[in-house]
Amino acid sequence: MDFIFIKSSKAGKEDYGSIYARVRTGKANMKVVTGFTIKQLEWEKYRSLQYTSSALMSSIGIKYGQFAQVLARIKAAFEADGFNPKEAKNIIESVKHDVLNGMMQIVEVKPKGRMLFEDFLTSYIEDMETGRRTKKGRTVKVSPAYIKGLRIIQKQILNYQKETHRKLGLDDMTMETRNSLVGYWKERGLMPNAINSYMTDVRTVAKAAYEDKLTKCDDFRHSDFVPKKEEVDNIYLTPEQIQEMLDLDLSTKEAVKKRLESLDISEDEKLAQLSKCRITHIRTLEHVRDIFIVGCLTGQRVSDYSRICEDMITEIGGTEFILITQQKTEKKVYIPVDRRVRAMLAKYDGKLPPVHPNEMNKLVKTIGLLLGWTHDCGFDEKRLNPKRGRRFCDMLLSHTARRSFATNAYKAGVPLPSIQAITGHSSEAQLRRYLKLDAEEKAVIALKDFKGIIEI
């Protein structure tokens, strides 16, 4: 379905027209009046996306964002599987009532009533997807990864509302609600940095609603609205460990079984791992290992290193580089091609096999177990995720590959700006926080910088 503008034929109203919902399905072929009569110029601005959500539509007295939200919800209802054409008019009135509180306003009069946070978030996401909203101070659309993050917080808010039996309005985004949300996520075992990420998105959306003049609540400005990030202990693989993983035989079911049986682990864990040793699992295990190794040698996020292929390789001054546009930041980075990455691409005819990120995080731990990396990671108990455990193999994640690249490069003496050019970190300060070095490793590296100053 779509919306159409039918110009008015009344004298003195030539610049106006009515908006109709045009429906063509197996059940119906009709047009239904929405009740909106607006200026033709405003309709053209809406269709061409040449407006801001906070701008007022003078002919009907509501904001473009509210108008877009009404049409989006009507469209969703009309395209639903159970849509009944006979209920079309009732659906339109119901949507308008929910969004505008049933009140069509005159110019300069704002719609009264309580706008729900979830409704604004829905329209905010749609505006981001269509390009009506863009990155702050820029004209480019946000990345798919950012949209994905917004959809995650949307689901989290809906779950919170369902379990607390409470609907959040835009005016409800106070410090009290902030404390309730943080407490809700803590009770469900979320780590501090996950909560920080969620509340950062909540603050962004609350700020957008405030700037659109849809609420006067500005508690999002409070210094404690977003909980502080906590330093989290994470591991990295040394070059020797990367080579050990690369040399691990995962080619057959028998090889994996033999490796498992030689491990000093409980019989229950052996049985649990052996039960996974199907042919398809073994193949996936090898795929995960190979893709993870590519990540360790390229320094990218899993969303990027898992899609590296032959077509991305270019030559500059006789040297091969991988040219990739990072999905999260849309930055273009050039990565020197390691011979082992070349070998992996050749193994899979120029394109790495597809593996789901969840499968990656699960099976890379199994690979660590097969390598016998069951020693205690030695980290502070308070800074560990209780769901992951204390063993080194249980700490492995798809992101460990990126962290390993950056840390190993820095330990080898590669300057931070050069590492940053490949990893795509926005600043050296951010990259420094990212490096996983213990106090002893930092001291050894710092010693190089003090040569000529300290006599040893």
PDB file of C-alpha atoms in Angstrom, residues 135-309:
ATOM      1  CA  LYS A 135      24.362  11.637  11.886  1.00  0.00           C
ATOM      2  CA  LYS A 136      24.722  14.806  13.949  1.00  0.00           C
ATOM      3  CA  GLY A 137      26.063  17.615  11.791  1.00  0.00           C
ATOM      4  CA  ARG A 138      26.340  15.377   8.714  1.00  0.00           C
ATOM      5  CA  THR A 139      24.247  14.447   5.699  1.00  0.00           C
ATOM      6  CA  VAL A 140      25.032  10.720   5.525  1.00  0.00           C
ATOM      7  CA  LYS A 141      22.709   7.998   6.812  1.00  0.00           C
ATOM      8  CA  VAL A 142      23.662   6.089   9.934  1.00  0.00           C
ATOM      9  CA  SER A 143      25.178   2.631   9.586  1.00  0.00           C
ATOM     10  CA  PRO A 144      23.128  -0.594   9.695  1.00  0.00           C
ATOM     11  CA  ALA A 145      25.034  -1.495  12.873  1.00  0.00           C
ATOM     12  CA  TYR A 146      23.677   1.622  14.604  1.00  0.00           C
ATOM     13  CA  ILE A 147      20.125   0.748  13.517  1.00  0.00           C
ATOM     14  CA  LYS A 148      20.663  -2.775  14.859  1.00  0.00           C
ATOM     15  CA  GLY A 149      21.686  -1.303  18.227  1.00  0.00           C
ATOM     16  CA  LEU A 150      18.532   0.820  18.344  1.00  0.00           C
ATOM     17  CA  ARG A 151      16.382  -2.226  17.644  1.00  0.00           C
ATOM     18  CA  ILE A 152      18.062  -4.027  20.534  1.00  0.00           C
ATOM     19  CA  ILE A 153      17.225  -1.208  22.966  1.00  0.00           C
ATOM     20  CA  GLN A 154      13.695  -1.098  21.511  1.00  0.00           C
ATOM     21  CA  LYS A 155      13.256  -4.768  22.426  1.00  0.00           C
ATOM     22  CA  GLN A 156      14.768  -4.181  25.864  1.00  0.00           C
ATOM     23  CA  ILE A 157      12.328  -1.326  26.579  1.00  0.00           C
ATOM     24  CA  LEU A 158       9.361  -3.456  25.488  1.00  0.00           C
ATOM     25  CA  ASN A 159      10.524  -6.302  27.758  1.00  0.00           C
ATOM     26  CA  TYR A 160      10.915  -3.878  30.663  1.00  0.00           C
ATOM     27  CA  GLN A 161       7.413  -2.489  30.145  1.00  0.00           C
ATOM     28  CA  LYS A 162       5.929  -5.973  29.912  1.00  0.00           C
ATOM     29  CA  GLU A 163       7.584  -7.238  33.088  1.00  0.00           C
ATOM     30  CA  THR A 164       6.975  -4.089  35.145  1.00  0.00           C
ATOM     31  CA  HIS A 165       3.444  -3.521  33.788  1.00  0.00           C
ATOM     32  CA  ARG A 166       4.386   0.083  33.083  1.00  0.00           C
ATOM     33  CA  LYS A 167       4.258   2.117  29.879  1.00  0.00           C
ATOM     34  CA  LEU A 168       7.014   4.716  29.591  1.00  0.00           C
ATOM     35  CA  GLY A 169       6.078   8.129  28.225  1.00  0.00           C
ATOM     36  CA  LEU A 170       8.583  10.692  26.974  1.00  0.00           C
ATOM     37  CA  ASP A 171       7.954  12.705  30.137  1.00  0.00           C
ATOM     38  CA  ASP A 172       8.843   9.633  32.216  1.00  0.00           C
ATOM     39  CA  MET A 173      12.509   9.542  31.194  1.00  0.00           C
ATOM     40  CA  THR A 174      13.607  10.878  34.575  1.00  0.00           C
ATOM     41  CA  MET A 175      16.423   9.828  36.896  1.00  0.00           C
ATOM     42  CA  GLU A 176      13.871   7.690  38.736  1.00  0.00           C
ATOM     43  CA  THR A 177      13.151   5.775  35.518  1.00  0.00           C
ATOM     44  CA  ARG A 178      16.870   5.622  34.804  1.00  0.00           C
ATOM     45  CA  ASN A 179      17.446   3.950  38.188  1.00  0.00           C
ATOM     46  CA  SER A 180      14.581   1.536  37.538  1.00  0.00           C
ATOM     47  CA  LEU A 181      15.975   0.531  34.121  1.00  0.00           C
ATOM     48  CA  VAL A 182      19.515   0.079  35.446  1.00  0.00           C
ATOM     49  CA  GLY A 183      18.211  -2.004  38.361  1.00  0.00           C
ATOM     50  CA  TYR A 184      16.099  -4.116  35.992  1.00  0.00           C
ATOM     51  CA  TRP A 185      19.109  -4.932  33.801  1.00  0.00           C
ATOM     52  CA  LYS A 186      21.357  -5.621  36.801  1.00  0.00           C
ATOM     53  CA  GLU A 187      18.828  -8.127  38.160  1.00  0.00           C
ATOM     54  CA  ARG A 188      19.002  -9.961  34.838  1.00  0.00           C
ATOM     55  CA  GLY A 189      22.752 -10.343  35.058  1.00  0.00           C
ATOM     56  CA  LEU A 190      23.822  -7.763  32.476  1.00  0.00           C
ATOM     57  CA  MET A 191      27.370  -6.522  32.836  1.00  0.00           C
ATOM     58  CA  PRO A 192      28.053  -2.819  33.593  1.00  0.00           C
ATOM     59  CA  ASN A 193      29.314  -2.046  30.098  1.00  0.00           C
ATOM     60  CA  ALA A 194      26.215  -3.563  28.467  1.00  0.00           C
ATOM     61  CA  ILE A 195      24.050  -1.357  30.702  1.00  0.00           C
ATOM     62  CA  ASN A 196      26.226   1.626  29.782  1.00  0.00           C
ATOM     63  CA  SER A 197      25.597   0.908  26.092  1.00  0.00           C
ATOM     64  CA  TYR A 198      21.819   0.589  26.586  1.00  0.00           C
ATOM     65  CA  MET A 199      21.552   3.793  28.627  1.00  0.00           C
ATOM     66  CA  THR A 200      23.661   5.668  26.075  1.00  0.00           C
ATOM     67  CA  ASP A 201      21.042   4.806  23.442  1.00  0.00           C
ATOM     68  CA  VAL A 202      18.188   5.754  25.798  1.00  0.00           C
ATOM     69  CA  ARG A 203      19.858   9.124  26.401  1.00  0.00           C
ATOM     70  CA  THR A 204      20.297   9.718  22.661  1.00  0.00           C
ATOM     71  CA  VAL A 205      16.608   9.068  21.963  1.00  0.00           C
ATOM     72  CA  ALA A 206      15.443  11.099  24.989  1.00  0.00           C
ATOM     73  CA  LYS A 207      17.598  14.000  23.810  1.00  0.00           C
ATOM     74  CA  ALA A 208      16.112  13.794  20.299  1.00  0.00           C
ATOM     75  CA  ALA A 209      12.576  13.941  21.744  1.00  0.00           C
ATOM     76  CA  TYR A 210      13.559  16.968  23.836  1.00  0.00           C
ATOM     77  CA  GLU A 211      15.077  18.740  20.825  1.00  0.00           C
ATOM     78  CA  ASP A 212      11.904  17.967  18.843  1.00  0.00           C
ATOM     79  CA  LYS A 213      10.014  19.789  21.638  1.00  0.00           C
ATOM     80  CA  LEU A 214       7.920  16.699  22.374  1.00  0.00           C
ATOM     81  CA  THR A 215       8.861  16.729  26.062  1.00  0.00           C
ATOM     82  CA  LYS A 216      10.258  19.120  28.639  1.00  0.00           C
ATOM     83  CA  CYS A 217      12.019  16.364  30.559  1.00  0.00           C
ATOM     84  CA  ASP A 218      15.777  16.935  30.347  1.00  0.00           C
ATOM     85  CA  ASP A 219      17.056  14.532  32.998  1.00  0.00           C
ATOM     86  CA  PHE A 220      19.134  12.923  30.245  1.00  0.00           C
ATOM     87  CA  ARG A 221      21.579  15.798  30.883  1.00  0.00           C
ATOM     88  CA  HIS A 222      22.300  14.522  34.399  1.00  0.00           C
ATOM     89  CA  SER A 223      25.925  13.436  34.753  1.00  0.00           C
ATOM     90  CA  ASP A 224      24.838  10.075  36.188  1.00  0.00           C
ATOM     91  CA  PHE A 225      22.093   9.323  33.642  1.00  0.00           C
ATOM     92  CA  VAL A 226      24.446   6.940  31.833  1.00  0.00           C
ATOM     93  CA  PRO A 227      26.345   4.664  34.263  1.00  0.00           C
ATOM     94  CA  LYS A 228      30.097   4.880  33.969  1.00  0.00           C
ATOM     95  CA  LYS A 229      31.945   2.245  31.976  1.00  0.00           C
ATOM     96  CA  GLU A 230      34.038  -0.144  34.006  1.00  0.00           C
ATOM     97  CA  GLU A 231      37.446  -1.469  33.084  1.00  0.00           C
ATOM     98  CA  VAL A 232      36.858  -5.081  32.086  1.00  0.00           C
ATOM     99  CA  ASP A 233      39.492  -7.769  32.049  1.00  0.00           C
ATOM    100  CA  ASN A 234      39.797  -9.365  28.629  1.00  0.00           C
ATOM    101  CA  ILE A 235      42.386 -11.696  27.197  1.00  0.00           C
ATOM    102  CA  TYR A 236      44.426 -11.606  24.020  1.00  0.00           C
ATOM    103  CA  LEU A 237      46.371 -14.275  22.151  1.00  0.00           C
ATOM    104  CA  THR A 238      50.128 -14.004  21.769  1.00  0.00           C
ATOM    105  CA  PRO A 239      51.695 -14.693  18.336  1.00  0.00           C
ATOM    106  CA  GLU A 240      52.724 -18.128  19.682  1.00  0.00           C
ATOM    107  CA  GLN A 241      49.139 -18.936  20.705  1.00  0.00           C
ATOM    108  CA  ILE A 242      47.838 -17.788  17.325  1.00  0.00           C
ATOM    109  CA  GLN A 243      50.277 -20.150  15.597  1.00  0.00           C
ATOM    110  CA  GLU A 244      49.321 -22.969  17.993  1.00  0.00           C
ATOM    111  CA  MET A 245      45.662 -22.479  17.089  1.00  0.00           C
ATOM    112  CA  LEU A 246      46.537 -22.415  13.396  1.00  0.00           C
ATOM    113  CA  ASP A 247      48.431 -25.722  13.713  1.00  0.00           C
ATOM    114  CA  LEU A 248      45.559 -27.490  15.534  1.00  0.00           C
ATOM    115  CA  ASP A 249      44.197 -30.429  13.520  1.00  0.00           C
ATOM    116  CA  LEU A 250      40.432 -29.972  13.153  1.00  0.00           C
ATOM    117  CA  SER A 251      40.097 -31.756   9.837  1.00  0.00           C
ATOM    118  CA  THR A 252      38.392 -34.931  11.066  1.00  0.00           C
ATOM    119  CA  LYS A 253      36.052 -36.143  13.769  1.00  0.00           C
ATOM    120  CA  GLU A 254      38.673 -38.655  14.924  1.00  0.00           C
ATOM    121  CA  ALA A 255      41.334 -35.957  15.352  1.00  0.00           C
ATOM    122  CA  VAL A 256      39.014 -33.861  17.511  1.00  0.00           C
ATOM    123  CA  LYS A 257      37.966 -36.887  19.609  1.00  0.00           C
ATOM    124  CA  LYS A 258      41.591 -37.875  20.195  1.00  0.00           C
ATOM    125  CA  ARG A 259      42.413 -34.349  21.288  1.00  0.00           C
ATOM    126  CA  LEU A 260      39.465 -34.228  23.693  1.00  0.00           C
ATOM    127  CA  GLU A 261      40.314 -37.568  25.284  1.00  0.00           C
ATOM    128  CA  SER A 262      43.858 -36.374  26.034  1.00  0.00           C
ATOM    129  CA  LEU A 263      42.659 -33.310  27.966  1.00  0.00           C
ATOM    130  CA  ASP A 264      42.749 -33.032  31.752  1.00  0.00           C
ATOM    131  CA  ILE A 265      39.079 -32.097  32.125  1.00  0.00           C
ATOM    132  CA  SER A 266      36.084 -33.731  33.806  1.00  0.00           C
ATOM    133  CA  GLU A 267      34.412 -36.718  32.178  1.00  0.00           C
ATOM    134  CA  ASP A 268      31.136 -34.784  32.024  1.00  0.00           C
ATOM    135  CA  GLU A 269      32.760 -32.028  30.004  1.00  0.00           C
ATOM    136  CA  LYS A 270      34.414 -34.576  27.707  1.00  0.00           C
ATOM    137  CA  LEU A 271      31.059 -36.221  27.056  1.00  0.00           C
ATOM    138  CA  ALA A 272      29.403 -32.845  26.462  1.00  0.00           C
ATOM    139  CA  GLN A 273      32.045 -31.898  23.904  1.00  0.00           C
ATOM    140  CA  LEU A 274      32.100 -35.349  22.279  1.00  0.00           C
ATOM    141  CA  SER A 275      28.341 -35.180  21.772  1.00  0.00           C
ATOM    142  CA  LYS A 276      28.955 -32.194  19.500  1.00  0.00           C
ATOM    143  CA  CYS A 277      31.392 -34.082  17.285  1.00  0.00           C
ATOM    144  CA  ARG A 278      29.156 -34.456  14.276  1.00  0.00           C
ATOM    145  CA  ILE A 279      30.605 -34.007  10.798  1.00  0.00           C
ATOM    146  CA  THR A 280      28.822 -30.675  10.338  1.00  0.00           C
ATOM    147  CA  HIS A 281      30.101 -29.504  13.725  1.00  0.00           C
ATOM    148  CA  ILE A 282      33.696 -30.439  12.901  1.00  0.00           C
ATOM    149  CA  ARG A 283      33.520 -28.532   9.635  1.00  0.00           C
ATOM    150  CA  THR A 284      32.072 -25.495  11.411  1.00  0.00           C
ATOM    151  CA  LEU A 285      34.757 -25.791  14.100  1.00  0.00           C
ATOM    152  CA  GLU A 286      37.446 -25.572  11.426  1.00  0.00           C
ATOM    153  CA  HIS A 287      35.643 -22.664   9.740  1.00  0.00           C
ATOM    154  CA  VAL A 288      35.476 -20.768  13.039  1.00  0.00           C
ATOM    155  CA  ARG A 289      39.189 -21.347  13.678  1.00  0.00           C
ATOM    156  CA  ASP A 290      40.159 -20.132  10.216  1.00  0.00           C
ATOM    157  CA  ILE A 291      37.966 -17.019  10.333  1.00  0.00           C
ATOM    158  CA  PHE A 292      39.184 -16.214  13.863  1.00  0.00           C
ATOM    159  CA  ILE A 293      42.813 -16.439  12.680  1.00  0.00           C
ATOM    160  CA  VAL A 294      41.995 -13.958   9.894  1.00  0.00           C
ATOM    161  CA  GLY A 295      40.659 -11.633  12.607  1.00  0.00           C
ATOM    162  CA  CYS A 296      43.874 -11.969  14.628  1.00  0.00           C
ATOM    163  CA  LEU A 297      45.897 -10.962  11.556  1.00  0.00           C
ATOM    164  CA  THR A 298      43.735  -8.075  10.326  1.00  0.00           C
ATOM    165  CA  GLY A 299      42.548  -6.288  13.487  1.00  0.00           C
ATOM    166  CA  GLN A 300      38.943  -5.823  12.396  1.00  0.00           C
ATOM    167  CA  ARG A 301      35.622  -6.428  14.137  1.00  0.00           C
ATOM    168  CA  VAL A 302      33.961  -9.792  13.512  1.00  0.00           C
ATOM    169  CA  SER A 303      31.358  -8.093  11.290  1.00  0.00           C
ATOM    170  CA  ASP A 304      34.244  -7.042   9.044  1.00  0.00           C
ATOM    171  CA  TYR A 305      36.894  -9.769   9.257  1.00  0.00           C
ATOM    172  CA  SER A 306      34.316 -12.512   8.655  1.00  0.00           C
ATOM    173  CA  ARG A 307      33.510 -11.064   5.216  1.00  0.00           C
ATOM    174  CA  ILE A 308      37.052 -10.445   3.950  1.00  0.00           C
ATOM    175  CA  CYS A 309      37.399 -11.844   0.442  1.00  0.00           C
TER     176      CYS A 309
END
